[in-house]
mmCIF file with all atom_site columns, C-alpha atoms in Angstrom:
data_model
loop_
_atom_site.group_PDB
_atom_site.id
_atom_site.type_symbol
_atom_site.label_atom_id
_atom_site.label_alt_id
_atom_site.label_comp_id
_atom_site.label_asym_id
_atom_site.label_entity_id
_atom_site.label_seq_id
_atom_site.pdbx_PDB_ins_code
_atom_site.Cartn_x
_atom_site.Cartn_y
_atom_site.Cartn_z
_atom_site.occupancy
_atom_site.B_iso_or_equiv
_atom_site.pdbx_formal_charge
_atom_site.auth_seq_id
_atom_site.auth_comp_id
_atom_site.auth_asym_id
_atom_site.auth_atom_id
_atom_site.pdbx_PDB_model_num
ATOM 1   C CA . UNK C 1 1   ? 52.243 -17.779 -211.963 1.00 48.00 ? 1   UNK C CA 1
ATOM 2   C CA . UNK C 1 2   ? 55.138 -15.203 -210.606 1.00 59.00 ? 2   UNK C CA 1
ATOM 3   C CA . UNK C 1 3   ? 58.252 -16.674 -209.848 1.00 73.00 ? 3   UNK C CA 1
ATOM 4   C CA . UNK C 1 4   ? 58.681 -13.644 -207.106 1.00 72.00 ? 4   UNK C CA 1
ATOM 5   C CA . UNK C 1 5   ? 58.489 -14.428 -203.711 1.00 69.00 ? 5   UNK C CA 1
ATOM 6   C CA . UNK C 1 6   ? 58.223 -11.895 -200.606 1.00 70.00 ? 6   UNK C CA 1
ATOM 7   C CA . UNK C 1 7   ? 60.169 -13.108 -197.764 1.00 73.00 ? 7   UNK C CA 1
ATOM 8   C CA . UNK C 1 8   ? 59.396 -13.242 -193.810 1.00 80.00 ? 8   UNK C CA 1
ATOM 9   C CA . UNK C 1 9   ? 61.695 -14.109 -191.248 1.00 86.00 ? 9   UNK C CA 1
ATOM 10  C CA . UNK C 1 10  ? 58.833 -15.042 -188.893 1.00 87.00 ? 10  UNK C CA 1
ATOM 11  C CA . UNK C 1 11  ? 58.944 -18.510 -189.458 1.00 88.00 ? 11  UNK C CA 1
ATOM 12  C CA . UNK C 1 12  ? 62.906 -18.966 -190.076 1.00 91.00 ? 12  UNK C CA 1
ATOM 13  C CA . UNK C 1 13  ? 64.635 -20.313 -187.482 1.00 94.00 ? 13  UNK C CA 1
ATOM 14  C CA . UNK C 1 14  ? 67.593 -18.181 -186.604 1.00 96.00 ? 14  UNK C CA 1
ATOM 15  C CA . UNK C 1 15  ? 70.948 -19.198 -186.160 1.00 97.00 ? 15  UNK C CA 1
ATOM 16  C CA . UNK C 1 16  ? 73.462 -17.971 -183.933 1.00 98.00 ? 16  UNK C CA 1
ATOM 17  C CA . UNK C 1 17  ? 77.465 -17.638 -183.447 1.00 98.00 ? 17  UNK C CA 1
ATOM 18  C CA . UNK C 1 18  ? 80.796 -15.379 -182.842 1.00 98.00 ? 18  UNK C CA 1
ATOM 19  C CA . UNK C 1 19  ? 83.784 -14.494 -184.724 1.00 98.00 ? 19  UNK C CA 1
ATOM 20  C CA . UNK C 1 20  ? 86.227 -17.159 -184.334 1.00 97.00 ? 20  UNK C CA 1
ATOM 21  C CA . UNK C 1 21  ? 88.361 -16.674 -181.189 1.00 97.00 ? 21  UNK C CA 1
ATOM 22  C CA . UNK C 1 22  ? 91.687 -15.637 -183.282 1.00 98.00 ? 22  UNK C CA 1
ATOM 23  C CA . UNK C 1 23  ? 89.717 -12.944 -185.409 1.00 98.00 ? 23  UNK C CA 1
ATOM 24  C CA . UNK C 1 24  ? 88.123 -11.136 -182.443 1.00 98.00 ? 24  UNK C CA 1
ATOM 25  C CA . UNK C 1 25  ? 89.596 -7.310  -181.778 1.00 98.00 ? 25  UNK C CA 1
ATOM 26  C CA . UNK C 1 26  ? 87.602 -6.112  -179.304 1.00 98.00 ? 26  UNK C CA 1
ATOM 27  C CA . UNK C 1 27  ? 84.164 -6.690  -177.661 1.00 98.00 ? 27  UNK C CA 1
ATOM 28  C CA . UNK C 1 28  ? 81.922 -9.664  -177.353 1.00 98.00 ? 28  UNK C CA 1
ATOM 29  C CA . UNK C 1 29  ? 79.553 -9.220  -180.668 1.00 98.00 ? 29  UNK C CA 1
ATOM 30  C CA . UNK C 1 30  ? 76.951 -12.133 -181.272 1.00 98.00 ? 30  UNK C CA 1
ATOM 31  C CA . UNK C 1 31  ? 75.480 -12.315 -184.707 1.00 98.00 ? 31  UNK C CA 1
ATOM 32  C CA . UNK C 1 32  ? 72.468 -13.935 -186.011 1.00 98.00 ? 32  UNK C CA 1
ATOM 33  C CA . UNK C 1 33  ? 71.538 -15.285 -188.906 1.00 98.00 ? 33  UNK C CA 1
ATOM 34  C CA . UNK C 1 34  ? 68.202 -15.730 -190.792 1.00 97.00 ? 34  UNK C CA 1
ATOM 35  C CA . UNK C 1 35  ? 69.116 -17.854 -193.912 1.00 95.00 ? 35  UNK C CA 1
ATOM 36  C CA . UNK C 1 36  ? 66.255 -17.282 -196.086 1.00 94.00 ? 36  UNK C CA 1
ATOM 37  C CA . UNK C 1 37  ? 67.230 -19.219 -199.519 1.00 93.00 ? 37  UNK C CA 1
ATOM 38  C CA . UNK C 1 38  ? 70.081 -20.988 -201.289 1.00 94.00 ? 38  UNK C CA 1
ATOM 39  C CA . UNK C 1 39  ? 70.062 -21.647 -204.682 1.00 94.00 ? 39  UNK C CA 1
ATOM 40  C CA . UNK C 1 40  ? 72.180 -23.698 -207.561 1.00 93.00 ? 40  UNK C CA 1
ATOM 41  C CA . UNK C 1 41  ? 75.699 -22.415 -207.655 1.00 92.00 ? 41  UNK C CA 1
ATOM 42  C CA . UNK C 1 42  ? 76.444 -21.991 -204.242 1.00 95.00 ? 42  UNK C CA 1
ATOM 43  C CA . UNK C 1 43  ? 74.068 -18.814 -203.992 1.00 97.00 ? 43  UNK C CA 1
ATOM 44  C CA . UNK C 1 44  ? 72.480 -17.813 -200.543 1.00 96.00 ? 44  UNK C CA 1
ATOM 45  C CA . UNK C 1 45  ? 70.459 -15.051 -199.397 1.00 97.00 ? 45  UNK C CA 1
ATOM 46  C CA . UNK C 1 46  ? 69.501 -13.863 -195.717 1.00 96.00 ? 46  UNK C CA 1
ATOM 47  C CA . UNK C 1 47  ? 68.982 -11.513 -193.143 1.00 97.00 ? 47  UNK C CA 1
ATOM 48  C CA . UNK C 1 48  ? 72.638 -10.807 -190.524 1.00 98.00 ? 48  UNK C CA 1
ATOM 49  C CA . UNK C 1 49  ? 72.489 -8.698  -187.500 1.00 98.00 ? 49  UNK C CA 1
ATOM 50  C CA . UNK C 1 50  ? 75.349 -8.198  -185.331 1.00 98.00 ? 50  UNK C CA 1
ATOM 51  C CA . UNK C 1 51  ? 75.825 -6.618  -181.923 1.00 98.00 ? 51  UNK C CA 1
ATOM 52  C CA . UNK C 1 52  ? 78.835 -4.004  -181.271 1.00 98.00 ? 52  UNK C CA 1
ATOM 53  C CA . UNK C 1 53  ? 82.454 -5.336  -181.501 1.00 98.00 ? 53  UNK C CA 1
ATOM 54  C CA . UNK C 1 54  ? 85.311 -5.525  -183.835 1.00 98.00 ? 54  UNK C CA 1
ATOM 55  C CA . UNK C 1 55  ? 86.663 -8.451  -185.744 1.00 98.00 ? 55  UNK C CA 1
ATOM 56  C CA . UNK C 1 56  ? 89.127 -9.225  -189.121 1.00 98.00 ? 56  UNK C CA 1
ATOM 57  C CA . UNK C 1 57  ? 87.480 -10.367 -191.875 1.00 98.00 ? 57  UNK C CA 1
ATOM 58  C CA . UNK C 1 58  ? 88.651 -12.552 -195.169 1.00 98.00 ? 58  UNK C CA 1
ATOM 59  C CA . UNK C 1 59  ? 86.418 -13.181 -198.034 1.00 98.00 ? 59  UNK C CA 1
ATOM 60  C CA . UNK C 1 60  ? 86.749 -16.494 -199.959 1.00 97.00 ? 60  UNK C CA 1
ATOM 61  C CA . UNK C 1 61  ? 83.076 -15.350 -201.525 1.00 97.00 ? 61  UNK C CA 1
ATOM 62  C CA . UNK C 1 62  ? 81.336 -12.275 -203.109 1.00 98.00 ? 62  UNK C CA 1
ATOM 63  C CA . UNK C 1 63  ? 78.742 -10.882 -201.424 1.00 98.00 ? 63  UNK C CA 1
ATOM 64  C CA . UNK C 1 64  ? 76.534 -8.022  -201.751 1.00 98.00 ? 64  UNK C CA 1
ATOM 65  C CA . UNK C 1 65  ? 74.782 -6.314  -198.996 1.00 98.00 ? 65  UNK C CA 1
ATOM 66  C CA . UNK C 1 66  ? 72.422 -3.704  -197.932 1.00 98.00 ? 66  UNK C CA 1
ATOM 67  C CA . UNK C 1 67  ? 72.380 -1.933  -194.301 1.00 98.00 ? 67  UNK C CA 1
ATOM 68  C CA . UNK C 1 68  ? 68.725 -1.690  -192.751 1.00 98.00 ? 68  UNK C CA 1
ATOM 69  C CA . UNK C 1 69  ? 69.606 -0.573  -189.567 1.00 98.00 ? 69  UNK C CA 1
ATOM 70  C CA . UNK C 1 70  ? 72.624 0.369   -187.125 1.00 98.00 ? 70  UNK C CA 1
ATOM 71  C CA . UNK C 1 71  ? 76.217 1.829   -188.215 1.00 98.00 ? 71  UNK C CA 1
ATOM 72  C CA . UNK C 1 72  ? 79.075 -0.343  -188.740 1.00 98.00 ? 72  UNK C CA 1
ATOM 73  C CA . UNK C 1 73  ? 82.784 0.256   -190.178 1.00 98.00 ? 73  UNK C CA 1
ATOM 74  C CA . UNK C 1 74  ? 84.475 -1.813  -192.502 1.00 98.00 ? 74  UNK C CA 1
ATOM 75  C CA . UNK C 1 75  ? 88.124 -1.444  -193.057 1.00 98.00 ? 75  UNK C CA 1
ATOM 76  C CA . UNK C 1 76  ? 90.197 -2.941  -195.722 1.00 98.00 ? 76  UNK C CA 1
ATOM 77  C CA . UNK C 1 77  ? 94.138 -3.921  -194.900 1.00 98.00 ? 77  UNK C CA 1
ATOM 78  C CA . UNK C 1 78  ? 94.672 -1.055  -197.512 1.00 97.00 ? 78  UNK C CA 1
ATOM 79  C CA . UNK C 1 79  ? 93.079 1.322   -195.650 1.00 97.00 ? 79  UNK C CA 1
ATOM 80  C CA . UNK C 1 80  ? 89.762 2.356   -197.309 1.00 98.00 ? 80  UNK C CA 1
ATOM 81  C CA . UNK C 1 81  ? 87.029 2.961   -194.743 1.00 98.00 ? 81  UNK C CA 1
ATOM 82  C CA . UNK C 1 82  ? 83.619 2.001   -195.306 1.00 98.00 ? 82  UNK C CA 1
ATOM 83  C CA . UNK C 1 83  ? 81.222 3.948   -193.074 1.00 98.00 ? 83  UNK C CA 1
ATOM 84  C CA . UNK C 1 84  ? 77.845 1.805   -193.178 1.00 98.00 ? 84  UNK C CA 1
ATOM 85  C CA . UNK C 1 85  ? 74.610 2.918   -192.260 1.00 98.00 ? 85  UNK C CA 1
ATOM 86  C CA . UNK C 1 86  ? 70.833 2.185   -193.334 1.00 98.00 ? 86  UNK C CA 1
ATOM 87  C CA . UNK C 1 87  ? 70.542 2.316   -196.931 1.00 98.00 ? 87  UNK C CA 1
ATOM 88  C CA . UNK C 1 88  ? 73.998 1.726   -198.026 1.00 98.00 ? 88  UNK C CA 1
ATOM 89  C CA . UNK C 1 89  ? 75.090 -0.936  -200.210 1.00 98.00 ? 89  UNK C CA 1
ATOM 90  C CA . UNK C 1 90  ? 78.465 -2.742  -200.451 1.00 98.00 ? 90  UNK C CA 1
ATOM 91  C CA . UNK C 1 91  ? 80.010 -5.360  -202.535 1.00 98.00 ? 91  UNK C CA 1
ATOM 92  C CA . UNK C 1 92  ? 82.855 -7.389  -201.259 1.00 98.00 ? 92  UNK C CA 1
ATOM 93  C CA . UNK C 1 93  ? 84.641 -9.955  -203.311 1.00 98.00 ? 93  UNK C CA 1
ATOM 94  C CA . UNK C 1 94  ? 87.250 -12.804 -202.846 1.00 98.00 ? 94  UNK C CA 1
ATOM 95  C CA . UNK C 1 95  ? 90.407 -11.890 -201.496 1.00 98.00 ? 95  UNK C CA 1
ATOM 96  C CA . UNK C 1 96  ? 89.046 -8.986  -199.721 1.00 98.00 ? 96  UNK C CA 1
ATOM 97  C CA . UNK C 1 97  ? 90.846 -8.901  -195.935 1.00 98.00 ? 97  UNK C CA 1
ATOM 98  C CA . UNK C 1 98  ? 90.002 -6.239  -193.170 1.00 98.00 ? 98  UNK C CA 1
ATOM 99  C CA . UNK C 1 99  ? 87.965 -5.807  -190.312 1.00 98.00 ? 99  UNK C CA 1
ATOM 100 C CA . UNK C 1 100 ? 84.408 -4.712  -189.726 1.00 98.00 ? 100 UNK C CA 1
ATOM 101 C CA . UNK C 1 101 ? 83.166 -3.309  -186.622 1.00 98.00 ? 101 UNK C CA 1
ATOM 102 C CA . UNK C 1 102 ? 79.808 -3.103  -185.279 1.00 98.00 ? 102 UNK C CA 1
ATOM 103 C CA . UNK C 1 103 ? 79.325 0.453   -183.599 1.00 98.00 ? 103 UNK C CA 1
ATOM 104 C CA . UNK C 1 104 ? 75.210 0.247   -183.375 1.00 98.00 ? 104 UNK C CA 1
ATOM 105 C CA . UNK C 1 105 ? 73.452 -3.382  -183.667 1.00 98.00 ? 105 UNK C CA 1
ATOM 106 C CA . UNK C 1 106 ? 73.943 -3.703  -187.543 1.00 98.00 ? 106 UNK C CA 1
ATOM 107 C CA . UNK C 1 107 ? 71.331 -5.699  -189.722 1.00 98.00 ? 107 UNK C CA 1
ATOM 108 C CA . UNK C 1 108 ? 71.590 -6.106  -193.430 1.00 98.00 ? 108 UNK C CA 1
ATOM 109 C CA . UNK C 1 109 ? 70.078 -8.137  -195.858 1.00 97.00 ? 109 UNK C CA 1
ATOM 110 C CA . UNK C 1 110 ? 72.833 -10.156 -198.009 1.00 98.00 ? 110 UNK C CA 1
ATOM 111 C CA . UNK C 1 111 ? 72.879 -11.960 -201.209 1.00 98.00 ? 111 UNK C CA 1
ATOM 112 C CA . UNK C 1 112 ? 76.570 -14.431 -201.074 1.00 98.00 ? 112 UNK C CA 1
ATOM 113 C CA . UNK C 1 113 ? 77.757 -16.438 -204.320 1.00 97.00 ? 113 UNK C CA 1
ATOM 114 C CA . UNK C 1 114 ? 80.472 -18.882 -203.485 1.00 95.00 ? 114 UNK C CA 1
#
């Protein structure tokens, strides 16, 4: 029997949220997350979406993600800019600090390791 498993978010109850008030830079972004799986060792995967806005980010975890749709700009505190559109992939590592700006509602799938 195969251990591979396709996922379908239609049966997953989405969670919604917003950036913390002290991190918000512009707009009123709303986050929606469909948490697909949690594995031993602090590994999580799912789909995340945000409406337009801009906020500060600070990573304590490791995250790989793939942009499914939309347009976002991630900028590190040292000035490196990542223009993200459908098909783009990025890894953010613990210690990364900067901002995330959603230009056009963005959806990504992700794997996070705490």
